[in-house]
Amino acid sequence: MKKSPIIYWSMTGNTKAMAEAIKEGIESAGGKAELKTVEEASLDDVRKADAFAIGSPAMGIEELADEIEVFVDGMEKEKITGKTVGVFGSYKWGDGAWMKDTVARLRKDGFSVVGVGLILQLTPDEAGLQACRAYGKKIAEAAKKRG
């Protein structure tokens, strides 16, 4: 199995904590994962991967962080598709519209999105981190099925 990049942007550390726990979950399922901030990541990271994860907090009126929006736009322009992707992020208020919109967008772009994504409110507690680890396992298992 190829290394799965976990690409994220985090302003307060909440989405970073989620990314770290998702990495643990992927690795506990026998996968290989690598954390990358969106500034460190490249479209080649996604091209080379069987699976990847992308994380963003809800910003503004339930929108992706600008940095993640630019990255997703780049994937669309380069017509990167056909990959397994996990989508995750934290939020303060709202009902998760940014996650629903992102999942629908990635599916329309031809990605195989794991579940309905994963959102947690504010700083993840131990139950939230467990949910992230479980989501990481699902990403690894979906990648194995597609691989």
CSV table of N, CA and C in Angstrom, one decimal:
chain,number,residue,atom,x,y,z
A,1,MET,N,0.8,-1.2,0.0
A,1,MET,CA,0.0,0.0,0.0
A,1,MET,C,0.9,1.3,0.0
A,2,LYS,N,0.5,2.2,-0.8
A,2,LYS,CA,1.3,3.5,-0.9
A,2,LYS,C,1.0,4.3,0.3
A,3,LYS,N,1.8,5.3,0.6
A,3,LYS,CA,1.6,6.2,1.7
A,3,LYS,C,0.4,7.1,1.4
A,4,SER,N,-0.4,7.3,2.4
A,4,SER,CA,-1.6,8.1,2.3
A,4,SER,C,-1.3,9.5,2.9
A,5,PRO,N,-1.3,10.5,2.1
A,5,PRO,CA,-1.1,11.9,2.7
A,5,PRO,C,-2.4,12.3,3.4
A,6,ILE,N,-2.2,12.9,4.6
A,6,ILE,CA,-3.3,13.6,5.3
A,6,ILE,C,-3.0,15.1,5.2
A,7,ILE,N,-3.7,15.7,4.3
A,7,ILE,CA,-3.5,17.1,4.0
A,7,ILE,C,-4.5,18.0,4.8
A,8,TYR,N,-4.0,19.0,5.5
A,8,TYR,CA,-5.0,19.7,6.4
A,8,TYR,C,-4.5,21.2,6.5
A,9,TRP,N,-5.4,22.0,7.0
A,9,TRP,CA,-5.1,23.4,7.4
A,9,TRP,C,-5.8,23.5,8.7
A,10,SER,N,-5.1,24.1,9.7
A,10,SER,CA,-5.6,24.2,11.1
A,10,SER,C,-5.2,25.6,11.6
A,11,MET,N,-6.2,26.3,12.1
A,11,MET,CA,-5.9,27.7,12.6
A,11,MET,C,-5.7,27.5,14.2
A,12,THR,N,-6.5,26.7,14.8
A,12,THR,CA,-6.4,26.7,16.3
A,12,THR,C,-5.8,25.4,16.8
A,13,GLY,N,-5.5,24.4,15.9
A,13,GLY,CA,-5.0,23.1,16.3
A,13,GLY,C,-6.0,22.0,16.4
A,14,ASN,N,-7.3,22.3,16.3
A,14,ASN,CA,-8.3,21.3,16.4
A,14,ASN,C,-8.3,20.4,15.2
A,15,THR,N,-8.2,20.9,14.0
A,15,THR,CA,-8.1,20.0,12.8
A,15,THR,C,-6.8,19.3,12.7
A,16,LYS,N,-5.7,19.9,13.2
A,16,LYS,CA,-4.4,19.2,13.3
A,16,LYS,C,-4.5,18.0,14.2
A,17,ALA,N,-5.2,18.1,15.4
A,17,ALA,CA,-5.4,17.0,16.3
A,17,ALA,C,-6.2,15.9,15.6
A,18,MET,N,-7.2,16.3,14.9
A,18,MET,CA,-8.0,15.3,14.1
A,18,MET,C,-7.1,14.5,13.1
A,19,ALA,N,-6.2,15.3,12.4
A,19,ALA,CA,-5.3,14.7,11.4
A,19,ALA,C,-4.4,13.7,12.0
A,20,GLU,N,-3.9,14.0,13.2
A,20,GLU,CA,-2.9,13.1,13.9
A,20,GLU,C,-3.6,11.8,14.3
A,21,ALA,N,-4.9,11.9,14.8
A,21,ALA,CA,-5.6,10.7,15.2
A,21,ALA,C,-6.0,9.9,14.0
A,22,ILE,N,-6.3,10.5,12.9
A,22,ILE,CA,-6.7,9.8,11.6
A,22,ILE,C,-5.4,9.0,11.2
A,23,LYS,N,-4.3,9.7,11.3
A,23,LYS,CA,-3.0,9.0,10.9
A,23,LYS,C,-2.8,7.7,11.7
A,24,GLU,N,-3.1,7.8,13.0
A,24,GLU,CA,-3.0,6.7,13.9
A,24,GLU,C,-3.9,5.6,13.5
A,25,GLY,N,-5.1,5.9,13.1
A,25,GLY,CA,-6.1,5.0,12.6
A,25,GLY,C,-5.7,4.3,11.4
A,26,ILE,N,-5.2,5.0,10.4
A,26,ILE,CA,-4.7,4.4,9.1
A,26,ILE,C,-3.6,3.4,9.5
A,27,GLU,N,-2.6,3.8,10.3
A,27,GLU,CA,-1.5,3.0,10.6
A,27,GLU,C,-1.9,1.8,11.4
A,28,SER,N,-2.9,1.9,12.3
A,28,SER,CA,-3.3,0.7,13.1
A,28,SER,C,-4.0,-0.3,12.2
A,29,ALA,N,-4.5,0.1,11.0
A,29,ALA,CA,-5.1,-0.8,10.1
A,29,ALA,C,-4.1,-1.3,9.0
A,30,GLY,N,-2.8,-1.1,9.3
A,30,GLY,CA,-1.8,-1.6,8.4
A,30,GLY,C,-1.4,-0.7,7.3
A,31,GLY,N,-2.0,0.5,7.2
A,31,GLY,CA,-1.6,1.5,6.2
A,31,GLY,C,-0.4,2.4,6.5
A,32,LYS,N,0.0,3.1,5.6
A,32,LYS,CA,1.1,4.1,5.8
A,32,LYS,C,0.5,5.5,5.6
A,33,ALA,N,0.8,6.4,6.5
A,33,ALA,CA,0.2,7.8,6.3
A,33,ALA,C,1.3,8.8,6.7
A,34,GLU,N,1.1,10.0,6.1
A,34,GLU,CA,2.0,11.1,6.3
A,34,GLU,C,1.2,12.4,6.5
A,35,LEU,N,1.5,13.1,7.5
A,35,LEU,CA,0.8,14.4,7.8
A,35,LEU,C,1.5,15.5,7.0
A,36,LYS,N,0.7,16.3,6.3
A,36,LYS,CA,1.2,17.4,5.6
A,36,LYS,C,0.2,18.6,5.7
A,37,THR,N,0.8,19.7,6.1
A,37,THR,CA,-0.1,20.9,6.0
A,37,THR,C,-0.3,21.2,4.6
A,38,VAL,N,-1.4,21.9,4.3
A,38,VAL,CA,-1.7,22.2,2.9
A,38,VAL,C,-0.5,23.0,2.2
A,39,GLU,N,0.2,23.8,3.0
A,39,GLU,CA,1.3,24.5,2.5
A,39,GLU,C,2.5,23.6,2.1
A,40,GLU,N,2.6,22.5,2.8
A,40,GLU,CA,3.6,21.5,2.5
A,40,GLU,C,3.3,20.5,1.4
A,41,ALA,N,2.0,20.4,1.1
A,41,ALA,CA,1.5,19.4,0.2
A,41,ALA,C,1.5,19.9,-1.2
A,42,SER,N,1.5,18.9,-2.1
A,42,SER,CA,1.5,19.2,-3.6
A,42,SER,C,0.4,18.3,-4.2
A,43,LEU,N,0.0,18.7,-5.4
A,43,LEU,CA,-0.9,17.8,-6.1
A,43,LEU,C,-0.3,16.5,-6.5
A,44,ASP,N,1.0,16.4,-6.6
A,44,ASP,CA,1.7,15.2,-6.8
A,44,ASP,C,1.5,14.2,-5.7
A,45,ASP,N,1.4,14.7,-4.4
A,45,ASP,CA,1.1,13.9,-3.3
A,45,ASP,C,-0.2,13.1,-3.5
A,46,VAL,N,-1.2,13.8,-4.0
A,46,VAL,CA,-2.5,13.1,-4.3
A,46,VAL,C,-2.4,12.2,-5.5
A,47,ARG,N,-1.7,12.6,-6.5
A,47,ARG,CA,-1.6,11.8,-7.7
A,47,ARG,C,-0.9,10.5,-7.4
A,48,LYS,N,0.1,10.4,-6.5
A,48,LYS,CA,0.8,9.2,-6.2
A,48,LYS,C,0.1,8.3,-5.2
A,49,ALA,N,-0.9,8.8,-4.6
A,49,ALA,CA,-1.5,8.0,-3.5
A,49,ALA,C,-2.7,7.2,-4.0
A,50,ASP,N,-2.9,6.1,-3.3
A,50,ASP,CA,-4.2,5.3,-3.5
A,50,ASP,C,-5.3,6.0,-2.8
A,51,ALA,N,-5.0,6.5,-1.6
A,51,ALA,CA,-6.0,7.2,-0.8
A,51,ALA,C,-5.3,8.4,-0.1
A,52,PHE,N,-6.1,9.3,0.3
A,52,PHE,CA,-5.6,10.5,1.0
A,52,PHE,C,-6.8,11.0,1.8
A,53,ALA,N,-6.4,12.0,2.7
A,53,ALA,CA,-7.4,12.6,3.5
A,53,ALA,C,-7.2,14.1,3.4
A,54,ILE,N,-8.3,14.9,3.5
A,54,ILE,CA,-8.1,16.3,3.5
A,54,ILE,C,-9.0,16.9,4.6
A,55,GLY,N,-8.4,17.8,5.3
A,55,GLY,CA,-9.1,18.4,6.5
A,55,GLY,C,-9.1,19.9,6.5
A,56,SER,N,-10.2,20.5,6.9
A,56,SER,CA,-10.4,21.9,7.0
A,56,SER,C,-11.4,22.2,8.1
A,57,PRO,N,-11.1,23.3,8.9
A,57,PRO,CA,-12.2,23.7,9.8
A,57,PRO,C,-13.2,24.5,8.9
A,58,ALA,N,-14.4,24.6,9.5
A,58,ALA,CA,-15.4,25.4,8.9
A,58,ALA,C,-15.0,26.9,9.1
A,59,MET,N,-15.0,27.7,8.0
A,59,MET,CA,-14.7,29.1,8.1
A,59,MET,C,-15.9,29.9,7.7
A,60,GLY,N,-15.9,31.1,8.1
A,60,GLY,CA,-17.0,32.1,7.7
A,60,GLY,C,-18.4,31.5,7.9
A,61,ILE,N,-19.1,31.4,6.8
A,61,ILE,CA,-20.5,30.9,6.9
A,61,ILE,C,-20.5,29.4,6.4
A,62,GLU,N,-19.7,28.6,7.1
A,62,GLU,CA,-19.6,27.2,6.8
A,62,GLU,C,-18.9,27.0,5.4
A,63,GLU,N,-17.7,27.4,5.2
A,63,GLU,CA,-16.9,27.2,4.0
A,63,GLU,C,-15.6,26.6,4.3
A,64,LEU,N,-15.0,26.0,3.3
A,64,LEU,CA,-13.6,25.5,3.5
A,64,LEU,C,-12.7,26.7,3.8
A,65,ALA,N,-11.6,26.4,4.5
A,65,ALA,CA,-10.5,27.4,4.6
A,65,ALA,C,-10.0,27.7,3.2
A,66,ASP,N,-9.7,29.0,3.0
A,66,ASP,CA,-9.2,29.4,1.6
A,66,ASP,C,-8.1,28.5,1.1
A,67,GLU,N,-7.2,28.1,2.0
A,67,GLU,CA,-6.0,27.3,1.6
A,67,GLU,C,-6.4,26.0,1.1
A,68,ILE,N,-7.4,25.3,1.7
A,68,ILE,CA,-7.9,24.0,1.2
A,68,ILE,C,-8.8,24.2,0.0
A,69,GLU,N,-9.5,25.3,-0.1
A,69,GLU,CA,-10.3,25.6,-1.3
A,69,GLU,C,-9.4,25.7,-2.5
A,70,VAL,N,-8.3,26.4,-2.4
A,70,VAL,CA,-7.3,26.5,-3.5
A,70,VAL,C,-6.8,25.1,-3.9
A,71,PHE,N,-6.5,24.3,-2.9
A,71,PHE,CA,-5.9,22.9,-3.2
A,71,PHE,C,-7.0,22.1,-3.9
A,72,VAL,N,-8.2,22.1,-3.5
A,72,VAL,CA,-9.3,21.4,-4.1
A,72,VAL,C,-9.5,21.9,-5.6
A,73,ASP,N,-9.5,23.2,-5.7
A,73,ASP,CA,-9.6,23.8,-7.1
A,73,ASP,C,-8.5,23.3,-8.0
A,74,GLY,N,-7.3,23.2,-7.4
A,74,GLY,CA,-6.1,22.6,-8.2
A,74,GLY,C,-6.4,21.2,-8.6
A,75,MET,N,-6.9,20.4,-7.7
A,75,MET,CA,-7.2,19.0,-8.1
A,75,MET,C,-8.2,18.9,-9.2
A,76,GLU,N,-9.2,19.8,-9.2
A,76,GLU,CA,-10.2,19.9,-10.2
A,76,GLU,C,-9.6,20.3,-11.6
A,77,LYS,N,-8.8,21.4,-11.5
A,77,LYS,CA,-8.1,21.9,-12.8
A,77,LYS,C,-7.2,20.8,-13.4
A,78,GLU,N,-6.5,20.1,-12.5
A,78,GLU,CA,-5.6,19.0,-13.0
A,78,GLU,C,-6.3,17.7,-13.3
A,79,LYS,N,-7.6,17.7,-13.1
A,79,LYS,CA,-8.4,16.5,-13.3
A,79,LYS,C,-7.9,15.3,-12.6
A,80,ILE,N,-7.5,15.5,-11.3
A,80,ILE,CA,-7.1,14.4,-10.5
A,80,ILE,C,-8.4,13.8,-10.0
A,81,THR,N,-8.5,12.5,-10.1
A,81,THR,CA,-9.8,11.8,-9.8
A,81,THR,C,-9.5,10.3,-9.5
A,82,GLY,N,-10.6,9.6,-9.1
A,82,GLY,CA,-10.5,8.2,-8.9
A,82,GLY,C,-9.8,7.7,-7.7
A,83,LYS,N,-9.6,8.6,-6.7
A,83,LYS,CA,-8.9,8.2,-5.5
A,83,LYS,C,-9.9,8.1,-4.4
A,84,THR,N,-9.5,7.3,-3.4
A,84,THR,CA,-10.2,7.2,-2.1
A,84,THR,C,-9.8,8.4,-1.3
A,85,VAL,N,-10.8,9.1,-0.7
A,85,VAL,CA,-10.5,10.3,0.1
A,85,VAL,C,-11.4,10.3,1.4
A,86,GLY,N,-10.7,10.6,2.5
A,86,GLY,CA,-11.4,10.9,3.7
A,86,GLY,C,-11.5,12.4,3.9
A,87,VAL,N,-12.6,13.0,4.3
A,87,VAL,CA,-12.7,14.4,4.5
A,87,VAL,C,-13.1,14.7,6.0
A,88,PHE,N,-12.4,15.6,6.6
A,88,PHE,CA,-12.7,15.9,8.0
A,88,PHE,C,-12.4,17.3,8.4
A,89,GLY,N,-12.9,17.7,9.5
A,89,GLY,CA,-12.7,19.1,10.0
A,89,GLY,C,-13.5,19.4,11.3
A,90,SER,N,-13.1,20.5,11.9
A,90,SER,CA,-13.8,20.9,13.1
A,90,SER,C,-14.6,22.2,12.8
A,91,TYR,N,-15.5,22.4,13.7
A,91,TYR,CA,-16.4,23.6,13.5
A,91,TYR,C,-16.8,24.2,14.9
A,92,LYS,N,-17.3,25.4,14.8
A,92,LYS,CA,-17.7,26.0,16.1
A,92,LYS,C,-19.2,26.1,16.1
A,93,TRP,N,-19.9,26.4,15.0
A,93,TRP,CA,-21.3,26.5,15.0
A,93,TRP,C,-21.8,26.0,13.6
A,94,GLY,N,-23.1,25.9,13.5
A,94,GLY,CA,-23.7,25.5,12.2
A,94,GLY,C,-24.0,24.0,12.3
A,95,ASP,N,-24.3,23.4,11.1
A,95,ASP,CA,-24.8,22.1,11.1
A,95,ASP,C,-24.0,21.2,10.2
A,96,GLY,N,-22.8,21.6,9.8
A,96,GLY,CA,-21.9,20.8,8.9
A,96,GLY,C,-22.1,21.0,7.4
A,97,ALA,N,-22.8,22.1,7.0
A,97,ALA,CA,-23.0,22.3,5.6
A,97,ALA,C,-21.7,22.3,4.8
A,98,TRP,N,-20.6,22.9,5.3
A,98,TRP,CA,-19.4,22.9,4.6
A,98,TRP,C,-18.9,21.5,4.3
A,99,MET,N,-19.1,20.6,5.2
A,99,MET,CA,-18.7,19.2,5.0
A,99,MET,C,-19.6,18.5,4.0
A,100,LYS,N,-20.9,18.7,4.1
A,100,LYS,CA,-21.8,18.1,3.1
A,100,LYS,C,-21.5,18.6,1.7
A,101,ASP,N,-21.3,19.9,1.6
A,101,ASP,CA,-20.9,20.5,0.3
A,101,ASP,C,-19.6,19.9,-0.3
A,102,THR,N,-18.6,19.8,0.6
A,102,THR,CA,-17.3,19.3,0.2
A,102,THR,C,-17.4,17.8,-0.3
A,103,VAL,N,-18.1,17.0,0.5
A,103,VAL,CA,-18.3,15.6,0.1
A,103,VAL,C,-19.0,15.5,-1.2
A,104,ALA,N,-20.1,16.2,-1.4
A,104,ALA,CA,-20.8,16.2,-2.7
A,104,ALA,C,-19.9,16.7,-3.8
A,105,ARG,N,-19.1,17.7,-3.6
A,105,ARG,CA,-18.2,18.2,-4.6
A,105,ARG,C,-17.2,17.2,-5.0
A,106,LEU,N,-16.6,16.5,-4.0
A,106,LEU,CA,-15.5,15.5,-4.4
A,106,LEU,C,-16.1,14.3,-5.0
A,107,ARG,N,-17.3,13.9,-4.6
A,107,ARG,CA,-18.0,12.8,-5.3
A,107,ARG,C,-18.3,13.2,-6.8
A,108,LYS,N,-18.7,14.4,-7.0
A,108,LYS,CA,-19.0,14.8,-8.4
A,108,LYS,C,-17.7,14.9,-9.2
A,109,ASP,N,-16.6,15.1,-8.5
A,109,ASP,CA,-15.3,15.2,-9.2
A,109,ASP,C,-14.8,13.8,-9.5
A,110,GLY,N,-15.4,12.7,-9.0
A,110,GLY,CA,-15.0,11.4,-9.3
A,110,GLY,C,-14.2,10.7,-8.2
A,111,PHE,N,-14.2,11.3,-7.0
A,111,PHE,CA,-13.5,10.7,-5.9
A,111,PHE,C,-14.4,9.7,-5.1
A,112,SER,N,-13.9,8.7,-4.5
A,112,SER,CA,-14.6,7.8,-3.7
A,112,SER,C,-14.4,8.3,-2.2
A,113,VAL,N,-15.4,9.0,-1.7
A,113,VAL,CA,-15.4,9.6,-0.4
A,113,VAL,C,-15.8,8.5,0.6
A,114,VAL,N,-15.0,8.4,1.7
A,114,VAL,CA,-15.2,7.5,2.8
A,114,VAL,C,-16.4,8.1,3.6
A,115,GLY,N,-17.5,7.4,3.7
A,115,GLY,CA,-18.6,7.8,4.5
A,115,GLY,C,-19.1,9.1,4.1
A,116,VAL,N,-19.5,9.9,5.1
A,116,VAL,CA,-20.1,11.2,4.9
A,116,VAL,C,-19.1,12.3,5.4
A,117,GLY,N,-17.8,11.9,5.6
A,117,GLY,CA,-16.9,12.8,6.2
A,117,GLY,C,-17.0,12.7,7.7
A,118,LEU,N,-16.1,13.5,8.4
A,118,LEU,CA,-16.1,13.5,9.8
A,118,LEU,C,-16.0,14.9,10.3
A,119,ILE,N,-16.9,15.3,11.1
A,119,ILE,CA,-16.8,16.6,11.7
A,119,ILE,C,-16.9,16.5,13.3
A,120,LEU,N,-16.1,17.4,13.9
A,120,LEU,CA,-16.2,17.4,15.4
A,120,LEU,C,-16.3,18.9,15.8
A,121,GLN,N,-17.0,19.1,16.8
A,121,GLN,CA,-17.1,20.5,17.3
A,121,GLN,C,-16.0,20.9,18.2
A,122,LEU,N,-15.3,22.0,17.8
A,122,LEU,CA,-14.2,22.6,18.6
A,122,LEU,C,-13.1,21.5,18.9
A,123,THR,N,-12.5,21.6,20.0
A,123,THR,CA,-11.3,20.7,20.3
A,123,THR,C,-11.8,19.3,20.6
A,124,PRO,N,-11.2,18.3,19.9
A,124,PRO,CA,-11.6,17.0,20.0
A,124,PRO,C,-11.3,16.4,21.4
A,125,ASP,N,-12.3,15.8,22.1
A,125,ASP,CA,-12.1,15.1,23.3
A,125,ASP,C,-11.7,13.7,23.0
A,126,GLU,N,-11.5,12.9,24.0
A,126,GLU,CA,-11.0,11.5,23.7
A,126,GLU,C,-12.0,10.7,22.9
A,127,ALA,N,-13.3,10.9,23.0
A,127,ALA,CA,-14.3,10.3,22.2
A,127,ALA,C,-14.2,10.8,20.7
A,128,GLY,N,-13.9,12.0,20.6
A,128,GLY,CA,-13.7,12.6,19.2
A,128,GLY,C,-12.4,12.0,18.6
A,129,LEU,N,-11.4,11.9,19.4
A,129,LEU,CA,-10.1,11.3,18.8
A,129,LEU,C,-10.3,9.9,18.4
A,130,GLN,N,-11.1,9.2,19.2
A,130,GLN,CA,-11.4,7.8,18.9
A,130,GLN,C,-12.2,7.7,17.6
A,131,ALA,N,-13.1,8.6,17.4
A,131,ALA,CA,-13.9,8.7,16.1
A,131,ALA,C,-12.9,8.9,14.9
A,132,CYS,N,-11.9,9.8,15.2
A,132,CYS,CA,-10.9,10.1,14.1
A,132,CYS,C,-10.1,8.8,13.8
A,133,ARG,N,-9.7,8.1,14.8
A,133,ARG,CA,-8.9,6.8,14.6
A,133,ARG,C,-9.8,5.8,13.9
A,134,ALA,N,-11.0,5.7,14.2
A,134,ALA,CA,-11.9,4.8,13.5
A,134,ALA,C,-12.1,5.2,12.1
A,135,TYR,N,-12.2,6.5,11.8
A,135,TYR,CA,-12.3,7.0,10.4
A,135,TYR,C,-11.0,6.7,9.7
A,136,GLY,N,-9.9,6.9,10.3
A,136,GLY,CA,-8.6,6.5,9.7
A,136,GLY,C,-8.6,5.1,9.2
A,137,LYS,N,-9.1,4.2,10.1
A,137,LYS,CA,-9.2,2.8,9.8
A,137,LYS,C,-10.1,2.6,8.5
A,138,LYS,N,-11.2,3.3,8.5
A,138,LYS,CA,-12.1,3.1,7.3
A,138,LYS,C,-11.4,3.6,6.0
A,139,ILE,N,-10.6,4.7,6.1
A,139,ILE,CA,-9.9,5.1,5.0
A,139,ILE,C,-8.9,4.0,4.5
A,140,ALA,N,-8.2,3.5,5.4
A,140,ALA,CA,-7.2,2.4,5.0
A,140,ALA,C,-7.9,1.2,4.4
A,141,GLU,N,-9.1,0.8,5.0
A,141,GLU,CA,-9.8,-0.4,4.5
A,141,GLU,C,-10.4,-0.1,3.1
A,142,ALA,N,-10.9,1.1,2.9
A,142,ALA,CA,-11.4,1.5,1.6
A,142,ALA,C,-10.3,1.5,0.6
A,143,ALA,N,-9.2,2.0,0.9
A,143,ALA,CA,-8.0,2.0,0.0
A,143,ALA,C,-7.6,0.6,-0.4
A,144,LYS,N,-7.6,-0.3,0.6
A,144,LYS,CA,-7.2,-1.7,0.3
A,144,LYS,C,-8.2,-2.3,-0.7
A,145,LYS,N,-9.5,-2.1,-0.5
A,145,LYS,CA,-10.5,-2.6,-1.4
A,145,LYS,C,-10.4,-2.1,-2.8
A,146,ARG,N,-10.0,-0.8,-2.9
A,146,ARG,CA,-9.9,-0.3,-4.3
A,146,ARG,C,-8.6,-0.7,-4.9
A,147,GLY,N,-7.5,-0.9,-4.1
A,147,GLY,CA,-6.2,-1.2,-4.6
A,147,GLY,C,-6.1,-2.5,-5.2
